[in-house]
């Protein structure tokens, strides 16, 4: 009862994207209120890119929970003390110079 569902969005990749992005772990995670949920996004360039990879997590149609979410900047998103309002789709965006996936 009162489960919160969070699903990372990985549908932004196409065969022509210069960066391959992968989400580790289950695509949909169900946790109880008060628990902690972790999402892990990794990426690697498919072409030679001089710029470093930058990772950013967002929540579709909302914002990350203030004070309870930590975006490492390296692809890890942690949400502590999950609330039912945290349910939704979380998006990992990877940029490298002019490239964005």
mmCIF file of N, CA, C and O in Angstrom:
data_model
loop_
_atom_site.group_PDB
_atom_site.id
_atom_site.type_symbol
_atom_site.label_atom_id
_atom_site.label_comp_id
_atom_site.label_asym_id
_atom_site.label_seq_id
_atom_site.Cartn_x
_atom_site.Cartn_y
_atom_site.Cartn_z
ATOM 1 N N UNK A 1 0.847 -1.185 0.000
ATOM 2 C CA UNK A 1 0.000 0.000 0.000
ATOM 3 C C UNK A 1 0.885 1.237 0.000
ATOM 4 O O UNK A 1 1.855 1.318 0.738
ATOM 5 N N UNK A 2 0.538 2.212 -0.808
ATOM 6 C CA UNK A 2 1.293 3.447 -0.852
ATOM 7 C C UNK A 2 2.634 3.307 -1.541
ATOM 8 O O UNK A 2 3.558 4.013 -1.207
ATOM 9 N N UNK A 3 2.757 2.367 -2.481
ATOM 10 C CA UNK A 3 4.029 2.212 -3.190
ATOM 11 C C UNK A 3 4.256 3.376 -4.139
ATOM 12 O O UNK A 3 3.320 3.929 -4.710
ATOM 13 N N UNK A 4 5.496 3.745 -4.309
ATOM 14 C CA UNK A 4 5.882 4.788 -5.253
ATOM 15 C C UNK A 4 6.626 4.116 -6.395
ATOM 16 O O UNK A 4 7.470 3.263 -6.171
ATOM 17 N N UNK A 5 6.280 4.468 -7.637
ATOM 18 C CA UNK A 5 6.934 3.854 -8.785
ATOM 19 C C UNK A 5 7.752 4.913 -9.498
ATOM 20 O O UNK A 5 7.282 6.005 -9.746
ATOM 21 N N UNK A 6 8.963 4.556 -9.832
ATOM 22 C CA UNK A 6 9.834 5.466 -10.558
ATOM 23 C C UNK A 6 10.430 4.713 -11.731
ATOM 24 O O UNK A 6 10.888 3.589 -11.584
ATOM 25 N N UNK A 7 10.378 5.324 -12.902
ATOM 26 C CA UNK A 7 10.873 4.667 -14.091
ATOM 27 C C UNK A 7 11.830 5.589 -14.829
ATOM 28 O O UNK A 7 11.448 6.673 -15.237
ATOM 29 N N UNK A 8 13.098 5.160 -14.999
ATOM 30 C CA UNK A 8 14.011 5.987 -15.784
ATOM 31 C C UNK A 8 13.654 5.922 -17.252
ATOM 32 O O UNK A 8 13.257 4.884 -17.760
ATOM 33 N N UNK A 9 13.777 7.026 -17.941
ATOM 34 C CA UNK A 9 13.467 7.088 -19.366
ATOM 35 C C UNK A 9 14.745 6.857 -20.155
ATOM 36 O O UNK A 9 15.692 7.612 -20.053
ATOM 37 N N UNK A 10 14.744 5.802 -20.971
ATOM 38 C CA UNK A 10 15.915 5.501 -21.795
ATOM 39 C C UNK A 10 15.552 5.511 -23.268
ATOM 40 O O UNK A 10 16.291 5.012 -24.096
ATOM 41 N N UNK A 11 14.436 6.096 -23.616
ATOM 42 C CA UNK A 11 13.976 6.075 -25.000
ATOM 43 C C UNK A 11 14.559 7.197 -25.834
ATOM 44 O O UNK A 11 14.117 7.425 -26.946
ATOM 45 N N UNK A 12 15.562 7.908 -25.339
ATOM 46 C CA UNK A 12 16.115 9.038 -26.072
ATOM 47 C C UNK A 12 17.220 8.623 -27.027
ATOM 48 O O UNK A 12 17.717 9.430 -27.781
ATOM 49 N N UNK A 13 17.590 7.345 -27.021
ATOM 50 C CA UNK A 13 18.714 6.902 -27.837
ATOM 51 C C UNK A 13 18.227 6.371 -29.181
ATOM 52 O O UNK A 13 17.238 5.662 -29.268
ATOM 53 N N UNK A 14 18.930 6.727 -30.246
ATOM 54 C CA UNK A 14 18.676 6.141 -31.556
ATOM 55 C C UNK A 14 20.003 5.659 -32.106
ATOM 56 O O UNK A 14 21.057 5.952 -31.566
ATOM 57 N N UNK A 15 19.957 4.918 -33.202
ATOM 58 C CA UNK A 15 21.191 4.349 -33.740
ATOM 59 C C UNK A 15 22.160 5.427 -34.220
ATOM 60 O O UNK A 15 23.341 5.180 -34.357
ATOM 61 N N UNK A 16 21.670 6.644 -34.476
ATOM 62 C CA UNK A 16 22.550 7.703 -34.955
ATOM 63 C C UNK A 16 23.135 8.553 -33.824
ATOM 64 O O UNK A 16 23.953 9.419 -34.074
ATOM 65 N N UNK A 17 22.706 8.332 -32.584
ATOM 66 C CA UNK A 17 23.229 9.114 -31.458
ATOM 67 C C UNK A 17 24.706 8.803 -31.254
ATOM 68 O O UNK A 17 25.110 7.641 -31.271
ATOM 69 N N UNK A 18 25.526 9.843 -31.036
ATOM 70 C CA UNK A 18 26.957 9.630 -30.864
ATOM 71 C C UNK A 18 27.342 9.120 -29.478
ATOM 72 O O UNK A 18 28.488 8.776 -29.242
ATOM 73 N N UNK A 19 26.372 9.072 -28.558
ATOM 74 C CA UNK A 19 26.630 8.621 -27.192
ATOM 75 C C UNK A 19 25.634 7.515 -26.864
ATOM 76 O O UNK A 19 24.432 7.676 -27.051
ATOM 77 N N UNK A 20 26.136 6.398 -26.348
ATOM 78 C CA UNK A 20 25.280 5.297 -25.938
ATOM 79 C C UNK A 20 25.006 5.430 -24.448
ATOM 80 O O UNK A 20 25.937 5.524 -23.650
ATOM 81 N N UNK A 21 23.725 5.456 -24.064
ATOM 82 C CA UNK A 21 23.333 5.631 -22.660
ATOM 83 C C UNK A 21 22.636 4.363 -22.196
ATOM 84 O O UNK A 21 21.780 3.828 -22.880
ATOM 85 N N UNK A 22 23.003 3.895 -21.003
ATOM 86 C CA UNK A 22 22.374 2.705 -20.430
ATOM 87 C C UNK A 22 21.973 2.978 -18.984
ATOM 88 O O UNK A 22 22.673 3.684 -18.269
ATOM 89 N N UNK A 23 20.852 2.410 -18.587
ATOM 90 C CA UNK A 23 20.390 2.485 -17.204
ATOM 91 C C UNK A 23 20.616 1.112 -16.584
ATOM 92 O O UNK A 23 20.170 0.108 -17.118
ATOM 93 N N UNK A 24 21.328 1.075 -15.458
ATOM 94 C CA UNK A 24 21.562 -0.185 -14.754
ATOM 95 C C UNK A 24 20.408 -0.450 -13.804
ATOM 96 O O UNK A 24 19.801 0.475 -13.273
ATOM 97 N N UNK A 25 20.133 -1.718 -13.581
ATOM 98 C CA UNK A 25 19.075 -2.086 -12.646
ATOM 99 C C UNK A 25 17.728 -2.150 -13.332
ATOM 100 O O UNK A 25 17.612 -1.975 -14.541
ATOM 101 N N UNK A 26 16.676 -2.400 -12.549
ATOM 102 C CA UNK A 26 15.337 -2.534 -13.137
ATOM 103 C C UNK A 26 14.846 -1.227 -13.744
ATOM 104 O O UNK A 26 15.122 -0.147 -13.218
ATOM 105 N N UNK A 27 14.147 -1.319 -14.881
ATOM 106 C CA UNK A 27 13.609 -0.120 -15.530
ATOM 107 C C UNK A 27 12.513 0.523 -14.687
ATOM 108 O O UNK A 27 12.341 1.729 -14.712
ATOM 109 N N UNK A 28 11.752 -0.287 -13.987
ATOM 110 C CA UNK A 28 10.716 0.235 -13.089
ATOM 111 C C UNK A 28 11.042 -0.255 -11.687
ATOM 112 O O UNK A 28 11.263 -1.441 -11.480
ATOM 113 N N UNK A 29 11.089 0.669 -10.743
ATOM 114 C CA UNK A 29 11.368 0.302 -9.359
ATOM 115 C C UNK A 29 10.175 0.684 -8.496
ATOM 116 O O UNK A 29 9.673 1.797 -8.593
ATOM 117 N N UNK A 30 9.742 -0.252 -7.684
ATOM 118 C CA UNK A 30 8.663 0.011 -6.730
ATOM 119 C C UNK A 30 9.240 -0.030 -5.329
ATOM 120 O O UNK A 30 9.869 -1.021 -4.942
ATOM 121 N N UNK A 31 9.031 1.051 -4.601
ATOM 122 C CA UNK A 31 9.517 1.135 -3.220
ATOM 123 C C UNK A 31 8.405 1.659 -2.323
ATOM 124 O O UNK A 31 7.472 2.308 -2.791
ATOM 125 N N UNK A 32 8.524 1.377 -1.048
ATOM 126 C CA UNK A 32 7.546 1.866 -0.078
ATOM 127 C C UNK A 32 7.929 3.272 0.371
ATOM 128 O O UNK A 32 9.109 3.620 0.397
ATOM 129 N N UNK A 33 6.949 4.074 0.758
ATOM 130 C CA UNK A 33 7.269 5.389 1.312
ATOM 131 C C UNK A 33 8.270 5.251 2.455
ATOM 132 O O UNK A 33 8.188 4.326 3.259
ATOM 133 N N UNK A 34 9.248 6.166 2.458
ATOM 134 C CA UNK A 34 10.271 6.153 3.481
ATOM 135 C C UNK A 34 11.540 5.434 3.060
ATOM 136 O O UNK A 34 12.588 5.606 3.677
ATOM 137 N N UNK A 35 11.460 4.608 2.006
ATOM 138 C CA UNK A 35 12.639 3.882 1.544
ATOM 139 C C UNK A 35 13.496 4.771 0.634
ATOM 140 O O UNK A 35 13.134 5.897 0.314
ATOM 141 N N UNK A 36 14.639 4.223 0.217
ATOM 142 C CA UNK A 36 15.564 4.914 -0.675
ATOM 143 C C UNK A 36 15.587 4.196 -2.021
ATOM 144 O O UNK A 36 15.555 2.967 -2.067
ATOM 145 N N UNK A 37 15.624 4.976 -3.096
ATOM 146 C CA UNK A 37 15.716 4.398 -4.442
ATOM 147 C C UNK A 37 16.941 4.993 -5.140
ATOM 148 O O UNK A 37 17.265 6.167 -4.946
ATOM 149 N N UNK A 38 17.638 4.146 -5.910
ATOM 150 C CA UNK A 38 18.836 4.578 -6.623
ATOM 151 C C UNK A 38 18.710 4.229 -8.096
ATOM 152 O O UNK A 38 18.320 3.114 -8.443
ATOM 153 N N UNK A 39 19.046 5.187 -8.963
ATOM 154 C CA UNK A 39 19.104 4.967 -10.404
ATOM 155 C C UNK A 39 20.543 5.181 -10.856
ATOM 156 O O UNK A 39 21.216 6.094 -10.389
ATOM 157 N N UNK A 40 20.996 4.335 -11.766
ATOM 158 C CA UNK A 40 22.376 4.399 -12.251
ATOM 159 C C UNK A 40 22.363 4.489 -13.771
ATOM 160 O O UNK A 40 21.908 3.584 -14.457
ATOM 161 N N UNK A 41 22.856 5.594 -14.292
ATOM 162 C CA UNK A 41 22.899 5.862 -15.727
ATOM 163 C C UNK A 41 24.370 5.903 -16.147
ATOM 164 O O UNK A 41 25.168 6.598 -15.524
ATOM 165 N N UNK A 42 24.721 5.138 -17.169
ATOM 166 C CA UNK A 42 26.095 5.179 -17.664
ATOM 167 C C UNK A 42 26.065 5.499 -19.154
ATOM 168 O O UNK A 42 25.058 5.301 -19.821
ATOM 169 N N UNK A 43 27.175 5.996 -19.651
ATOM 170 C CA UNK A 43 27.241 6.366 -21.064
ATOM 171 C C UNK A 43 28.655 6.202 -21.575
ATOM 172 O O UNK A 43 29.616 6.272 -20.816
ATOM 173 N N UNK A 44 28.752 5.979 -22.872
ATOM 174 C CA UNK A 44 30.054 5.953 -23.521
ATOM 175 C C UNK A 44 29.889 6.509 -24.925
ATOM 176 O O UNK A 44 28.889 6.248 -25.602
ATOM 177 N N UNK A 45 30.848 7.273 -25.376
ATOM 178 C CA UNK A 45 30.770 7.831 -26.728
ATOM 179 C C UNK A 45 30.967 6.736 -27.764
ATOM 180 O O UNK A 45 31.747 5.812 -27.573
ATOM 181 N N UNK A 46 30.213 6.822 -28.884
ATOM 182 C CA UNK A 46 30.370 5.894 -29.996
ATOM 183 C C UNK A 46 31.291 6.482 -31.061
ATOM 184 O O UNK A 46 31.664 5.802 -31.996
ATOM 185 N N UNK A 47 31.628 7.750 -30.903
ATOM 186 C CA UNK A 47 32.572 8.419 -31.793
ATOM 187 C C UNK A 47 33.596 9.136 -30.922
ATOM 188 O O UNK A 47 33.399 9.258 -29.717
ATOM 189 N N UNK A 48 34.659 9.616 -31.528
ATOM 190 C CA UNK A 48 35.678 10.327 -30.740
ATOM 191 C C UNK A 48 35.133 11.702 -30.340
ATOM 192 O O UNK A 48 34.815 12.527 -31.191
ATOM 193 N N UNK A 49 35.006 11.920 -29.044
ATOM 194 C CA UNK A 49 34.507 13.186 -28.506
ATOM 195 C C UNK A 49 35.552 13.706 -27.524
ATOM 196 O O UNK A 49 35.944 12.992 -26.601
ATOM 197 N N UNK A 50 35.997 14.926 -27.741
ATOM 198 C CA UNK A 50 37.019 15.516 -26.863
ATOM 199 C C UNK A 50 36.420 16.005 -25.547
ATOM 200 O O UNK A 50 37.079 16.014 -24.525
ATOM 201 N N UNK A 51 35.165 16.439 -25.597
ATOM 202 C CA UNK A 51 34.527 17.009 -24.408
ATOM 203 C C UNK A 51 34.175 15.914 -23.397
ATOM 204 O O UNK A 51 33.837 14.799 -23.773
ATOM 205 N N UNK A 52 34.221 16.244 -22.100
ATOM 206 C CA UNK A 52 33.825 15.257 -21.084
ATOM 207 C C UNK A 52 32.319 15.011 -21.121
ATOM 208 O O UNK A 52 31.547 15.870 -21.540
ATOM 209 N N UNK A 53 31.920 13.826 -20.664
ATOM 210 C CA UNK A 53 30.499 13.505 -20.556
ATOM 211 C C UNK A 53 29.947 14.136 -19.282
ATOM 212 O O UNK A 53 30.552 14.047 -18.220
ATOM 213 N N UNK A 54 28.793 14.787 -19.398
ATOM 214 C CA UNK A 54 28.111 15.384 -18.251
ATOM 215 C C UNK A 54 26.745 14.730 -18.123
ATOM 216 O O UNK A 54 26.018 14.607 -19.107
ATOM 217 N N UNK A 55 26.399 14.334 -16.908
ATOM 218 C CA UNK A 55 25.139 13.651 -16.633
ATOM 219 C C UNK A 55 24.231 14.567 -15.821
ATOM 220 O O UNK A 55 24.694 15.252 -14.915
ATOM 221 N N UNK A 56 22.939 14.537 -16.123
ATOM 222 C CA UNK A 56 21.960 15.296 -15.335
ATOM 223 C C UNK A 56 20.648 14.521 -15.279
ATOM 224 O O UNK A 56 20.176 14.025 -16.303
ATOM 225 N N UNK A 57 20.088 14.399 -14.099
ATOM 226 C CA UNK A 57 18.788 13.744 -13.902
ATOM 227 C C UNK A 57 17.702 14.804 -13.752
ATOM 228 O O UNK A 57 17.903 15.824 -13.097
ATOM 229 N N UNK A 58 16.551 14.548 -14.345
ATOM 230 C CA UNK A 58 15.374 15.390 -14.178
ATOM 231 C C UNK A 58 14.163 14.478 -13.981
ATOM 232 O O UNK A 58 14.222 13.283 -14.288
ATOM 233 N N UNK A 59 13.102 15.053 -13.490
ATOM 234 C CA UNK A 59 11.838 14.320 -13.376
ATOM 235 C C UNK A 59 10.898 14.875 -14.427
ATOM 236 O O UNK A 59 10.701 16.094 -14.515
ATOM 237 N N UNK A 60 10.345 13.985 -15.248
ATOM 238 C CA UNK A 60 9.411 14.402 -16.283
ATOM 239 C C UNK A 60 8.182 15.044 -15.626
ATOM 240 O O UNK A 60 7.625 14.495 -14.679
ATOM 241 N N UNK A 61 7.775 16.196 -16.118
ATOM 242 C CA UNK A 61 6.598 16.924 -15.603
ATOM 243 C C UNK A 61 6.715 17.244 -14.115
ATOM 244 O O UNK A 61 5.731 17.193 -13.385
ATOM 245 N N UNK A 62 7.910 17.551 -13.663
ATOM 246 C CA UNK A 62 8.089 17.886 -12.256
ATOM 247 C C UNK A 62 9.536 18.207 -11.963
ATOM 248 O O UNK A 62 10.326 18.445 -12.867
ATOM 249 N N UNK A 63 9.870 18.186 -10.697
ATOM 250 C CA UNK A 63 11.250 18.454 -10.312
ATOM 251 C C UNK A 63 11.710 17.371 -9.344
ATOM 252 O O UNK A 63 10.901 16.691 -8.717
ATOM 253 N N UNK A 64 13.021 17.215 -9.240
ATOM 254 C CA UNK A 64 13.566 16.252 -8.287
ATOM 255 C C UNK A 64 13.187 16.685 -6.877
ATOM 256 O O UNK A 64 13.117 17.883 -6.594
ATOM 257 N N UNK A 65 12.929 15.739 -5.990
ATOM 258 C CA UNK A 65 12.518 16.098 -4.626
ATOM 259 C C UNK A 65 13.591 16.928 -3.915
ATOM 260 O O UNK A 65 14.692 16.440 -3.680
ATOM 261 N N UNK A 66 13.287 18.187 -3.583
ATOM 262 C CA UNK A 66 14.286 19.030 -2.917
ATOM 263 C C UNK A 66 14.624 18.496 -1.532
ATOM 264 O O UNK A 66 13.745 18.085 -0.782
ATOM 265 N N UNK A 67 15.926 18.447 -1.241
ATOM 266 C CA UNK A 67 16.376 18.004 0.070
ATOM 267 C C UNK A 67 16.427 16.501 0.241
ATOM 268 O O UNK A 67 16.967 16.004 1.219
ATOM 269 N N UNK A 68 15.842 15.746 -0.703
ATOM 270 C CA UNK A 68 15.830 14.280 -0.586
ATOM 271 C C UNK A 68 16.450 13.596 -1.795
ATOM 272 O O UNK A 68 16.516 12.374 -1.848
ATOM 273 N N UNK A 69 16.880 14.379 -2.790
ATOM 274 C CA UNK A 69 17.471 13.769 -3.984
ATOM 275 C C UNK A 69 18.904 14.247 -4.152
ATOM 276 O O UNK A 69 19.227 15.401 -3.876
ATOM 277 N N UNK A 70 19.756 13.326 -4.593
ATOM 278 C CA UNK A 70 21.153 13.636 -4.843
ATOM 279 C C UNK A 70 21.500 13.168 -6.248
ATOM 280 O O UNK A 70 21.361 11.987 -6.570
ATOM 281 N N UNK A 71 21.922 14.111 -7.091
ATOM 282 C CA UNK A 71 22.388 13.814 -8.440
ATOM 283 C C UNK A 71 23.903 13.962 -8.396
ATOM 284 O O UNK A 71 24.426 15.059 -8.231
ATOM 285 N N UNK A 72 24.610 12.853 -8.539
ATOM 286 C CA UNK A 72 26.069 12.853 -8.393
ATOM 287 C C UNK A 72 26.780 13.636 -9.488
ATOM 288 O O UNK A 72 27.927 14.026 -9.318
ATOM 289 N N UNK A 73 26.105 13.854 -10.620
ATOM 290 C CA UNK A 73 26.762 14.472 -11.762
ATOM 291 C C UNK A 73 27.527 13.446 -12.587
ATOM 292 O O UNK A 73 28.056 13.751 -13.644
ATOM 293 N N UNK A 74 27.578 12.209 -12.099
ATOM 294 C CA UNK A 74 28.258 11.118 -12.793
ATOM 295 C C UNK A 74 27.297 9.989 -13.134
ATOM 296 O O UNK A 74 27.714 8.862 -13.372
ATOM 297 N N UNK A 75 25.973 10.269 -13.108
ATOM 298 C CA UNK A 75 24.984 9.287 -13.526
ATOM 299 C C UNK A 75 24.218 8.600 -12.424
ATOM 300 O O UNK A 75 23.343 7.797 -12.693
ATOM 301 N N UNK A 76 24.518 8.898 -11.152
ATOM 302 C CA UNK A 76 23.808 8.255 -10.040
ATOM 303 C C UNK A 76 22.787 9.231 -9.461
ATOM 304 O O UNK A 76 23.129 10.360 -9.113
ATOM 305 N N UNK A 77 21.537 8.783 -9.380
ATOM 306 C CA UNK A 77 20.479 9.563 -8.730
ATOM 307 C C UNK A 77 20.004 8.766 -7.530
ATOM 308 O O UNK A 77 19.643 7.592 -7.661
ATOM 309 N N UNK A 78 19.995 9.390 -6.363
ATOM 310 C CA UNK A 78 19.503 8.760 -5.136
ATOM 311 C C UNK A 78 18.383 9.618 -4.579
ATOM 312 O O UNK A 78 18.553 10.833 -4.414
ATOM 313 N N UNK A 79 17.252 8.988 -4.304
ATOM 314 C CA UNK A 79 16.126 9.677 -3.656
ATOM 315 C C UNK A 79 15.884 8.977 -2.329
ATOM 316 O O UNK A 79 15.637 7.775 -2.294
ATOM 317 N N UNK A 80 15.997 9.730 -1.242
ATOM 318 C CA UNK A 80 15.805 9.165 0.094
ATOM 319 C C UNK A 80 14.416 9.526 0.608
ATOM 320 O O UNK A 80 13.771 10.452 0.111
ATOM 321 N N UNK A 81 13.967 8.787 1.597
ATOM 322 C CA UNK A 81 12.655 9.028 2.230
ATOM 323 C C UNK A 81 11.581 9.239 1.166
ATOM 324 O O UNK A 81 10.858 10.231 1.164
ATOM 325 N N UNK A 82 11.478 8.262 0.257
ATOM 326 C CA UNK A 82 10.547 8.345 -0.875
ATOM 327 C C UNK A 82 9.127 8.638 -0.401
ATOM 328 O O UNK A 82 8.673 8.103 0.609
ATOM 329 N N UNK A 83 8.455 9.523 -1.133
ATOM 330 C CA UNK A 83 7.051 9.856 -0.883
ATOM 331 C C UNK A 83 6.238 9.471 -2.113
ATOM 332 O O UNK A 83 6.788 9.339 -3.213
ATOM 333 N N UNK A 84 4.928 9.327 -1.951
ATOM 334 C CA UNK A 84 4.082 8.934 -3.082
ATOM 335 C C UNK A 84 4.160 9.955 -4.223
ATOM 336 O O UNK A 84 4.050 9.587 -5.391
ATOM 337 N N UNK A 85 4.385 11.230 -3.900
ATOM 338 C CA UNK A 85 4.507 12.262 -4.940
ATOM 339 C C UNK A 85 5.752 12.078 -5.801
ATOM 340 O O UNK A 85 5.875 12.708 -6.858
ATOM 341 N N UNK A 86 6.700 11.233 -5.377
ATOM 342 C CA UNK A 86 7.917 10.999 -6.147
ATOM 343 C C UNK A 86 7.682 10.066 -7.329
ATOM 344 O O UNK A 86 8.549 9.915 -8.179
ATOM 345 N N UNK A 87 6.517 9.452 -7.380
ATOM 346 C CA UNK A 87 6.195 8.547 -8.478
ATOM 347 C C UNK A 87 6.278 9.292 -9.802
ATOM 348 O O UNK A 87 5.831 10.429 -9.918
ATOM 349 N N UNK A 88 6.895 8.670 -10.796
ATOM 350 C CA UNK A 88 6.995 9.306 -12.104
ATOM 351 C C UNK A 88 8.140 8.769 -12.921
ATOM 352 O O UNK A 88 8.752 7.756 -12.576
ATOM 353 N N UNK A 89 8.432 9.448 -14.000
ATOM 354 C CA UNK A 89 9.511 9.068 -14.896
ATOM 355 C C UNK A 89 10.697 9.994 -14.676
ATOM 356 O O UNK A 89 10.553 11.219 -14.725
ATOM 357 N N UNK A 90 11.852 9.407 -14.445
ATOM 358 C CA UNK A 90 13.086 10.150 -14.230
ATOM 359 C C UNK A 90 13.951 10.009 -15.470
ATOM 360 O O UNK A 90 14.099 8.914 -15.997
ATOM 361 N N UNK A 91 14.496 11.112 -15.930
ATOM 362 C CA UNK A 91 15.222 11.143 -17.201
ATOM 363 C C UNK A 91 16.692 11.467 -16.962
ATOM 364 O O UNK A 91 17.015 12.462 -16.312
ATOM 365 N N UNK A 92 17.565 10.624 -17.495
ATOM 366 C CA UNK A 92 18.998 10.862 -17.451
ATOM 367 C C UNK A 92 19.404 11.461 -18.797
ATOM 368 O O UNK A 92 19.197 10.852 -19.840
ATOM 369 N N UNK A 93 19.971 12.666 -18.776
ATOM 370 C CA UNK A 93 20.440 13.329 -19.992
ATOM 371 C C UNK A 93 21.961 13.403 -19.938
ATOM 372 O O UNK A 93 22.529 13.819 -18.932
ATOM 373 N N UNK A 94 22.590 12.975 -21.028
ATOM 374 C CA UNK A 94 24.043 13.007 -21.109
ATOM 375 C C UNK A 94 24.444 13.983 -22.206
ATOM 376 O O UNK A 94 23.909 13.936 -23.310
ATOM 377 N N UNK A 95 25.356 14.889 -21.873
ATOM 378 C CA UNK A 95 25.852 15.857 -22.851
ATOM 379 C C UNK A 95 27.373 15.752 -22.939
ATOM 380 O O UNK A 95 28.040 15.386 -21.975
ATOM 381 N N UNK A 96 27.872 16.067 -24.119
ATOM 382 C CA UNK A 96 29.316 16.169 -24.357
ATOM 383 C C UNK A 96 29.479 17.205 -25.451
ATOM 384 O O UNK A 96 29.198 16.945 -26.610
ATOM 385 N N UNK A 97 29.873 18.399 -25.056
ATOM 386 C CA UNK A 97 29.978 19.484 -26.042
ATOM 387 C C UNK A 97 28.630 19.752 -26.675
ATOM 388 O O UNK A 97 27.639 19.987 -25.986
ATOM 389 N N UNK A 98 28.543 19.648 -28.003
ATOM 390 C CA UNK A 98 27.298 19.927 -28.725
ATOM 391 C C UNK A 98 26.360 18.711 -28.738
ATOM 392 O O UNK A 98 25.221 18.825 -29.160
ATOM 393 N N UNK A 99 26.833 17.566 -28.270
ATOM 394 C CA UNK A 99 26.018 16.345 -28.307
ATOM 395 C C UNK A 99 25.191 16.221 -27.034
ATOM 396 O O UNK A 99 25.681 16.458 -25.940
ATOM 397 N N UNK A 100 23.920 15.816 -27.205
ATOM 398 C CA UNK A 100 23.006 15.659 -26.076
ATOM 399 C C UNK A 100 22.138 14.435 -26.338
ATOM 400 O O UNK A 100 21.511 14.334 -27.382
ATOM 401 N N UNK A 101 22.117 13.505 -25.380
ATOM 402 C CA UNK A 101 21.310 12.293 -25.521
ATOM 403 C C UNK A 101 20.540 12.071 -24.237
ATOM 404 O O UNK A 101 21.072 12.230 -23.157
#
